[in-house]
Amino acid sequence: MFEKLKQAFSAVTSAVREKELNEKELDDVVFNFQLSLIESDVAQSVAEALTHEVQKSLAGTKVDRASDPSEVVGQRLAAVLEASFSKAGSVDLVENVREKKKTGEPYVVLFLGINGTGKTTTVAKVANFLKKKDLSVVCAAGDTHRPGAIEQLTEHAERLGLKVVSQRYGADPAAVGRDGVLYAKAHHLDCLLIDTAGRMQTNQNLMEEMAKIVRVVKPDFRIFVADALTGNDAVSQAELFNQHVGFDGAVLTKADADVRGGAALSIVYSTGKPVLFLGVGQGYDDLVPFDTQKFLDSLLKPD
Ligand code: GDP
């Protein structure tokens, strides 16, 4: 995973290591770094901002030629990235559900994202993950638009031995969500996971529908699901949802096939929200908690 992004980072440090750099050369190194970030699917605006931050932090720094200048650049890069990931913070979903459980109320998670990103599969994977932590889960089929969406979620849930709350196609998704909350409360379940629609005639419609669900259901947590392979698209979708509906954390799917790695970096940097999990395959167990330190180490430390 993410080899290309790792190369972008190691290229900038080794370029500095191999040359005696004057200011112009350092500019070139930084410019090439920006290009390789973009090639690794880091969103252009994020690549520019990152490069600018690194350049700013290097300005006026006297790199002692006797020491290893690549270390200085490497440290600056690490500092810039660590600051943005630590600002986004981290989330322990299991801990959150357990805390809410103490109040006797279900923890409600709303899943947001565009069709095809792996949202329904991710709902099932998260349900499986929570179930394995001895938490009781019910799902709600909030995508009442896409033909087959209710059956798809129901099939996943049946395989996992879970109940799905649903209504007919065309029903108000906010009402489905509310039904889910009532069901979870009545059955003293720990967690409700609500799937939602991902395509409507216009983005405006979709955003309004999602905002309505949020108003009615008042979820404890909103998870934005993005397909890591879609790079820049994933980032603009994240910005759109974050601006119009708001979300609290992201799941990046298809990370198993993603050699570029830029989406994780871009989403955290541009929305300030943490990545909770990576989807790493089509099976229910193919969900791994995102480890920020491991991700940063894998980018910044040579093998
Ligand atoms: P939705 O339209 O967003 O609900 O997307 P689906 O959940 O139907 O998933 C679309 C396709 O992506 C399905 O074939 C899934 O099996 C596949 N998929 C979902 N997550 C992953 C993942 O993490 N890795 C891989 N390789 N495939 C995935």
CSV table of C-alpha atoms in Angstrom, one decimal, residues 1-11 33 36-42 50 259-266 295 298-299:
chain,number,residue,atom,x,y,z
A,1,MET,CA,0.0,0.0,0.0
A,2,PHE,CA,1.0,3.6,-0.6
A,3,GLU,CA,4.4,2.9,-2.2
A,4,LYS,CA,4.1,5.9,-4.5
A,5,LEU,CA,3.5,8.4,-1.8
A,6,LYS,CA,6.4,6.9,0.2
A,7,GLN,CA,8.6,7.4,-2.9
A,8,ALA,CA,7.6,11.1,-3.0
A,9,PHE,CA,8.8,11.6,0.5
A,10,SER,CA,12.0,9.7,0.2
A,11,ALA,CA,12.8,11.4,-3.1
A,33,PHE,CA,8.3,17.1,-4.3
A,36,SER,CA,5.4,13.8,-7.0
A,37,LEU,CA,2.8,14.4,-4.3
A,38,ILE,CA,0.3,15.2,-7.1
A,39,GLU,CA,1.3,12.0,-9.0
A,40,SER,CA,0.6,10.1,-5.7
A,41,ASP,CA,-3.0,11.4,-5.8
A,42,VAL,CA,-2.5,14.1,-3.2
A,50,LEU,CA,2.1,21.1,2.1
A,259,VAL,CA,-0.4,2.2,-4.2
A,260,ARG,CA,-0.6,5.9,-4.3
A,261,GLY,CA,-1.8,6.7,-0.9
A,262,GLY,CA,-2.6,10.4,-1.4
A,263,ALA,CA,-6.3,10.2,-0.5
A,264,ALA,CA,-5.7,9.6,3.2
A,265,LEU,CA,-3.3,12.4,3.4
A,266,SER,CA,-5.5,14.8,1.5
A,295,PHE,CA,1.1,5.6,8.2
A,298,SER,CA,5.7,4.2,6.5
A,299,LEU,CA,5.9,7.4,4.5
